[in-house]
Short mmCIF file of C-alpha atoms and ligand atoms in Angstrom, two decimals:
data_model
loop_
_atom_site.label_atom_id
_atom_site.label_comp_id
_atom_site.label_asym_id
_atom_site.label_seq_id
_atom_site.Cartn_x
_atom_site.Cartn_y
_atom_site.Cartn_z
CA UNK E 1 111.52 198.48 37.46
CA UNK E 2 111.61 196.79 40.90
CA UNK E 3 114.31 193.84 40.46
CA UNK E 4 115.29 191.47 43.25
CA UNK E 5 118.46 189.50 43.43
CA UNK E 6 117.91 185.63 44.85
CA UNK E 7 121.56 184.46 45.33
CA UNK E 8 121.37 180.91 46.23
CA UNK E 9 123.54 177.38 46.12
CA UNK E 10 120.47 176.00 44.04
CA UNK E 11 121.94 172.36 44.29
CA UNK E 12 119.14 171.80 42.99
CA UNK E 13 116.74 174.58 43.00
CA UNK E 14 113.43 173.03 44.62
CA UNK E 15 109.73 174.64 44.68
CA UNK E 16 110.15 175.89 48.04
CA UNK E 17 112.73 178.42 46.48
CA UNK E 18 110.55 179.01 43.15
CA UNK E 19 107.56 179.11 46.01
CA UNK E 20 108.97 182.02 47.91
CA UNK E 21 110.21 184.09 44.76
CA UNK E 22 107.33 183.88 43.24
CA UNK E 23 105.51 184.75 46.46
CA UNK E 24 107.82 187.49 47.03
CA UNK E 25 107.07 189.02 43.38
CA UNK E 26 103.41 188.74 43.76
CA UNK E 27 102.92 190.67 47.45
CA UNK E 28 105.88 193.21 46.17
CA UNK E 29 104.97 194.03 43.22
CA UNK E 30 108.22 192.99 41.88
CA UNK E 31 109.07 192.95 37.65
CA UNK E 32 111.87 190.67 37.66
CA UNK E 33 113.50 188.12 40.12
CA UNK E 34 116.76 187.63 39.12
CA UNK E 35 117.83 183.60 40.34
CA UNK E 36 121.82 183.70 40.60
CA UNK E 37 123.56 181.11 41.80
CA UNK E 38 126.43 181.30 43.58
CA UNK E 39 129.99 180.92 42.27
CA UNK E 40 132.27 180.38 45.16
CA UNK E 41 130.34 181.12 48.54
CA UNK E 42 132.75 181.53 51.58
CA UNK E 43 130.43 180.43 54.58
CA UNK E 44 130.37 176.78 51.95
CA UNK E 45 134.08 176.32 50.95
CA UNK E 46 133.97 173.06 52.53
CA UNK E 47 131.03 171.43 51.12
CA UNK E 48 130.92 169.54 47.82
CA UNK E 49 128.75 171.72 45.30
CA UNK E 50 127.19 170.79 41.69
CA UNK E 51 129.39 172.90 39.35
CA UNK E 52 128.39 175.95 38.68
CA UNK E 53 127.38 175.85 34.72
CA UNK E 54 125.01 172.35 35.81
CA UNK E 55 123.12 174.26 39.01
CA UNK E 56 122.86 177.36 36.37
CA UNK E 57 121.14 175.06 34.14
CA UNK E 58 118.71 173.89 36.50
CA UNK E 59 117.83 176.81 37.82
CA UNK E 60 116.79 177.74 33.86
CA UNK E 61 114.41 175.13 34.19
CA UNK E 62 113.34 175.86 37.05
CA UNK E 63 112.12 179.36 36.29
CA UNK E 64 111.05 178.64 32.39
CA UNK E 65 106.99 178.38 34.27
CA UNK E 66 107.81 181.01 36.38
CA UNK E 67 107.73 184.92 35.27
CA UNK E 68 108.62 187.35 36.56
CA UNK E 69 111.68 184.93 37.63
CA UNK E 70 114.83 184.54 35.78
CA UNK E 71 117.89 182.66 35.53
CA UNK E 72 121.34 184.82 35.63
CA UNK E 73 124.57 184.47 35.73
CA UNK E 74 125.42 187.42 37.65
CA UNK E 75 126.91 185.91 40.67
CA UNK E 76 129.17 183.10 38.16
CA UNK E 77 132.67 182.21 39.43
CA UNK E 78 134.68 185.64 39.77
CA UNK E 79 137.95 185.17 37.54
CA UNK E 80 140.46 186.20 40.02
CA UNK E 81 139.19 183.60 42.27
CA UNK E 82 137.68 185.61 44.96
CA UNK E 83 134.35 184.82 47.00
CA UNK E 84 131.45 185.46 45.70
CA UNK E 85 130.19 188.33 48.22
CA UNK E 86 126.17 189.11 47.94
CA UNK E 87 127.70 192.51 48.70
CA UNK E 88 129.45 192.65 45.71
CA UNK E 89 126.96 191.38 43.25
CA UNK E 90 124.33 194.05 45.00
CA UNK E 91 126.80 196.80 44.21
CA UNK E 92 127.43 195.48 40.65
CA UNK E 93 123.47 194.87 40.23
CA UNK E 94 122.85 199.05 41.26
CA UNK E 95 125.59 200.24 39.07
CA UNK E 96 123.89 198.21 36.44
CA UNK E 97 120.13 199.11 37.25
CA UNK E 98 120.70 202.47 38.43
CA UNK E 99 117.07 203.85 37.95
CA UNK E 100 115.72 200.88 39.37
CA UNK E 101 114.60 199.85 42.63
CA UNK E 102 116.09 196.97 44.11
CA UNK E 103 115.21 194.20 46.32
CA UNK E 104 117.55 191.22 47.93
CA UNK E 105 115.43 188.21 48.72
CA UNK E 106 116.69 185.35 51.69
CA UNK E 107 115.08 182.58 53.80
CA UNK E 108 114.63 182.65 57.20
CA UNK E 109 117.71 180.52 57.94
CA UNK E 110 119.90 182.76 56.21
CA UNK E 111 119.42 185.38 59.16
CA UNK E 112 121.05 182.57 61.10
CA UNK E 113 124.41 183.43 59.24
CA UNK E 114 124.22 187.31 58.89
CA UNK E 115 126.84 188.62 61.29
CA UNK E 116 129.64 186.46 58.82
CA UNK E 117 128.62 187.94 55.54
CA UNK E 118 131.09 190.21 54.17
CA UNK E 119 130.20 194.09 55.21
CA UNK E 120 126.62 192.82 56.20
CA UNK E 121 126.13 196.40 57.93
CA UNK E 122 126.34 198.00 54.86
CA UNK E 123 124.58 195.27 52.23
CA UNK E 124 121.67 195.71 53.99
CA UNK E 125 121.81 199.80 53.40
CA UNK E 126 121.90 198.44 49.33
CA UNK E 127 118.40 197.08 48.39
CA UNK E 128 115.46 196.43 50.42
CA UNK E 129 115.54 192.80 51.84
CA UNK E 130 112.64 190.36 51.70
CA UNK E 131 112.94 187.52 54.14
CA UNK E 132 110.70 184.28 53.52
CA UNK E 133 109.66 182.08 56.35
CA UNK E 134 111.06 179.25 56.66
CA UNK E 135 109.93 175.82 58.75
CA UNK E 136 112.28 175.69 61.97
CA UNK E 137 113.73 179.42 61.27
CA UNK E 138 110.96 181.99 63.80
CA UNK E 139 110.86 185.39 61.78
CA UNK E 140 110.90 186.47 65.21
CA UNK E 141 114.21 186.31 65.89
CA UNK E 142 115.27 188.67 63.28
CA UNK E 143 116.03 191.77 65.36
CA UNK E 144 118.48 189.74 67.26
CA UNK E 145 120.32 188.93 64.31
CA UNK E 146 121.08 192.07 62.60
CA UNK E 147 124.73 192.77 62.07
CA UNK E 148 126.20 194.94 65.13
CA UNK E 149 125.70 198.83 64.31
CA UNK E 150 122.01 197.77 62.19
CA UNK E 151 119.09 198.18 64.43
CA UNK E 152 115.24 197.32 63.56
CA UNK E 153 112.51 199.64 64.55
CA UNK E 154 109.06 199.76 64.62
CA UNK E 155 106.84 197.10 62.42
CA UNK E 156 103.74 197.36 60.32
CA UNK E 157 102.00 194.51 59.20
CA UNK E 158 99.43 194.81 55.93
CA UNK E 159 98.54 191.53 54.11
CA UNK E 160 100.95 188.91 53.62
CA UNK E 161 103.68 191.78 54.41
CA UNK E 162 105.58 192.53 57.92
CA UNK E 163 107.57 196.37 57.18
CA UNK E 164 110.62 196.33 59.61
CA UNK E 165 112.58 199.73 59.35
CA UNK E 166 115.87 199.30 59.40
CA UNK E 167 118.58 201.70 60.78
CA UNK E 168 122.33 202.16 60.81
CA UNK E 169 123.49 205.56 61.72
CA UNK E 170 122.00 208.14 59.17
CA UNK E 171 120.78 205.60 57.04
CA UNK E 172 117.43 203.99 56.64
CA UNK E 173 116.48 200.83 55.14
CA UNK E 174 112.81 198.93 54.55
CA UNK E 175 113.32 194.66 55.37
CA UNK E 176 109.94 193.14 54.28
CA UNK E 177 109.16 189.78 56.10
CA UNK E 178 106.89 187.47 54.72
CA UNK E 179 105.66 185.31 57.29
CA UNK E 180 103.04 183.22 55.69
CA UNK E 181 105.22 180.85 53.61
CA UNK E 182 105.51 177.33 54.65
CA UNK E 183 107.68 175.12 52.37
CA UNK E 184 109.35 172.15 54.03
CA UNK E 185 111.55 171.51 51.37
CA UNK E 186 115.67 171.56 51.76
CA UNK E 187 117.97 170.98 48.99
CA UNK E 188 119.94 168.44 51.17
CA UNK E 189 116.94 166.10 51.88
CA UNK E 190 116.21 166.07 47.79
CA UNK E 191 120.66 165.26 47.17
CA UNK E 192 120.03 162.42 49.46
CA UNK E 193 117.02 161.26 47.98
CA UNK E 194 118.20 161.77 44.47
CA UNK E 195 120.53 159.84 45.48
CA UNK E 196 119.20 157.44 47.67
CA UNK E 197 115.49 156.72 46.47
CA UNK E 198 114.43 159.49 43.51
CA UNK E 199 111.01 157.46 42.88
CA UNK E 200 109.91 158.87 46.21
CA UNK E 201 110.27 162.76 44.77
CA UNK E 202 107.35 164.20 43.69
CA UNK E 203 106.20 167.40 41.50
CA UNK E 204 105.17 168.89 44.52
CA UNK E 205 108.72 169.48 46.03
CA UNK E 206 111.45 169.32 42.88
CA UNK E 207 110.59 170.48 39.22
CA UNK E 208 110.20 167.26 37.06
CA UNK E 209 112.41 168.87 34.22
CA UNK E 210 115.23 169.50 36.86
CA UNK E 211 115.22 166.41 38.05
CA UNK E 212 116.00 165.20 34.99
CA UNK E 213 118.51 167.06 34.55
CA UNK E 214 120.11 165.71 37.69
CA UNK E 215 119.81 161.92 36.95
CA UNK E 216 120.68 162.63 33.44
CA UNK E 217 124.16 164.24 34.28
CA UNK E 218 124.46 161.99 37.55
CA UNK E 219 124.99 164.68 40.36
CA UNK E 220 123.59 163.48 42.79
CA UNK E 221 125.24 159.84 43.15
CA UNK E 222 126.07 158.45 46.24
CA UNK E 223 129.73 158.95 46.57
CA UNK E 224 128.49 162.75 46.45
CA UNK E 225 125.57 162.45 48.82
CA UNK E 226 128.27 161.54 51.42
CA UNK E 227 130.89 163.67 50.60
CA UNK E 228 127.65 166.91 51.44
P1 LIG Z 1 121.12 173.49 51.33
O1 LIG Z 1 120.25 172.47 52.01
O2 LIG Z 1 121.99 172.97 50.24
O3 LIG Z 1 121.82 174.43 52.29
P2 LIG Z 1 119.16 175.51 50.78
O4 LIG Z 1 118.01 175.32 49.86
O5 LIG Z 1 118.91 175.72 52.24
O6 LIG Z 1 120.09 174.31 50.50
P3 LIG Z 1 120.22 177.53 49.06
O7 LIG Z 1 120.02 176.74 47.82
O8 LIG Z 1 121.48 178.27 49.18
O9 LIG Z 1 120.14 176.68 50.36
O10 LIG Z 1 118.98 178.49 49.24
C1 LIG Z 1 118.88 179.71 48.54
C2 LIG Z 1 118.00 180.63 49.34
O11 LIG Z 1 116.69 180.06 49.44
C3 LIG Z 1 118.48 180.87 50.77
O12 LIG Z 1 118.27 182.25 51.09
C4 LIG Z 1 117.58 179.99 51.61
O13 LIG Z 1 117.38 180.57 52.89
C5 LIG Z 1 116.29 180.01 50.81
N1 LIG Z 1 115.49 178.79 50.98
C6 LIG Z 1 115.85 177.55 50.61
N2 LIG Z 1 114.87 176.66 50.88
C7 LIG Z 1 113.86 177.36 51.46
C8 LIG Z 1 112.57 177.01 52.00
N3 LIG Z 1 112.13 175.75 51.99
N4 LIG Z 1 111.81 178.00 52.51
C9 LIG Z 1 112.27 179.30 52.54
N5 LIG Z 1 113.47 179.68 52.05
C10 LIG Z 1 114.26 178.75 51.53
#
């Protein structure tokens, strides 16, 4: 099976993230997209988050008209405490799927924070990486933004598909852009406006069912559209 980890805040999860999974599962031929949000996430510790169990349950939603994409809890809060490390829950995810091939799927503007992920070097050696374009985020800048010691070489393009190589010391990687996605969606524009004016949300940026779910358990009130 080819099975992708999308680790995510999901607060809430939005179409441009069901968008680019289910993109990414179409051009790569991928069985399963596993949709994890994130328990504790260092490069966040200071922003206010939905609890985990509530952005868990909209994410179900989100993905119940969506196969091959699937809710998990594989990234939930770790019991001692600790971050929740993407390099971790890829590690846990190959000891789990050993005969599989695996894939780790990220926006565009997640490149931005690369270098401070815990042992990026070597989570990138784990599971091919699919990176979705994002409005405001040039897939262009990639190679500048590897972690020190990872280097990109040569590209191909074929379809909807940029194949980057990448390389850190012996090892070899594949990074797959996809360059032809275009959702200008952002969970922090749909908290304010859940908060602020939710009439003005429509089915073409947020899941009606999740946003349900959000008025219905009051997450995104005010008071916690200004403490984000
Ligand atoms: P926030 O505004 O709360 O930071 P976000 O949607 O940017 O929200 P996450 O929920 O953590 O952040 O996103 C999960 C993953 O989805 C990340 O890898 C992010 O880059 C990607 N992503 C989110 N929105 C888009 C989008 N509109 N287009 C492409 N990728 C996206």
């Amino acid at each position: 099976m080819r099975i992708a980890l999308f680790g995510g805040s999901f607060d809430p999860p939005h179409l441009g993230h069901t968008g680019i999974a289910t993109a990414a599962a179409a051009l790569l031929y991928l069985d399963r997209v596993l949709v994890t949000p994130a328990g504790r996430q260092p490069l966040k510790r200071d922003q206010h988050q939905s609890s985990f169990e509530d952005r868990l349950a909209m994410v179900e939603l989100a993905c119940q008209n969506h196969p091959p994409l699937v809710a998990s809890d594989i990234d939930a809060p770790r019991p001692d405490g600790r971050f929740n490390y993407t390099y971790d829950t890829l590690e846990d995810l190959r000891d789990a799927h050993q005969d599989d091939e695996l894939f780790c799927l990220i926006g565009a503007d997640s490149l931005q924070t690369l270098r401070q992920w815990h042992r990026a070097a070597e989570a990138l050696m784990l599971a091919q990486w699919i990176v979705a374009a994002r409005p405001g985020f040039p897939l262009e800048a990639m190679a500048s933004l590897l972690p020190s010691g990872v280097h990109a070489g040569d590209s191909e393009q074929s379809g909807g598909l940029v194949r980057v190589p990448l390389i850190s010391g012996f090892r070899q990687q594949t990074l797959w852009l996809l360059p032809q996605l275009d959702y200008e969606i952002s969970a922090t524009d749909l908290r304010a406006a859940l908060a602020g004016a939710p009439a003005g949300i429509t089915e073409r940026v947020l899941d009606p069912a999740v946003a349900e779910y959000a008025r219905k358990h009051r997450l995104y009130t005010e008071s916690c559209a200004l403490r984000s």
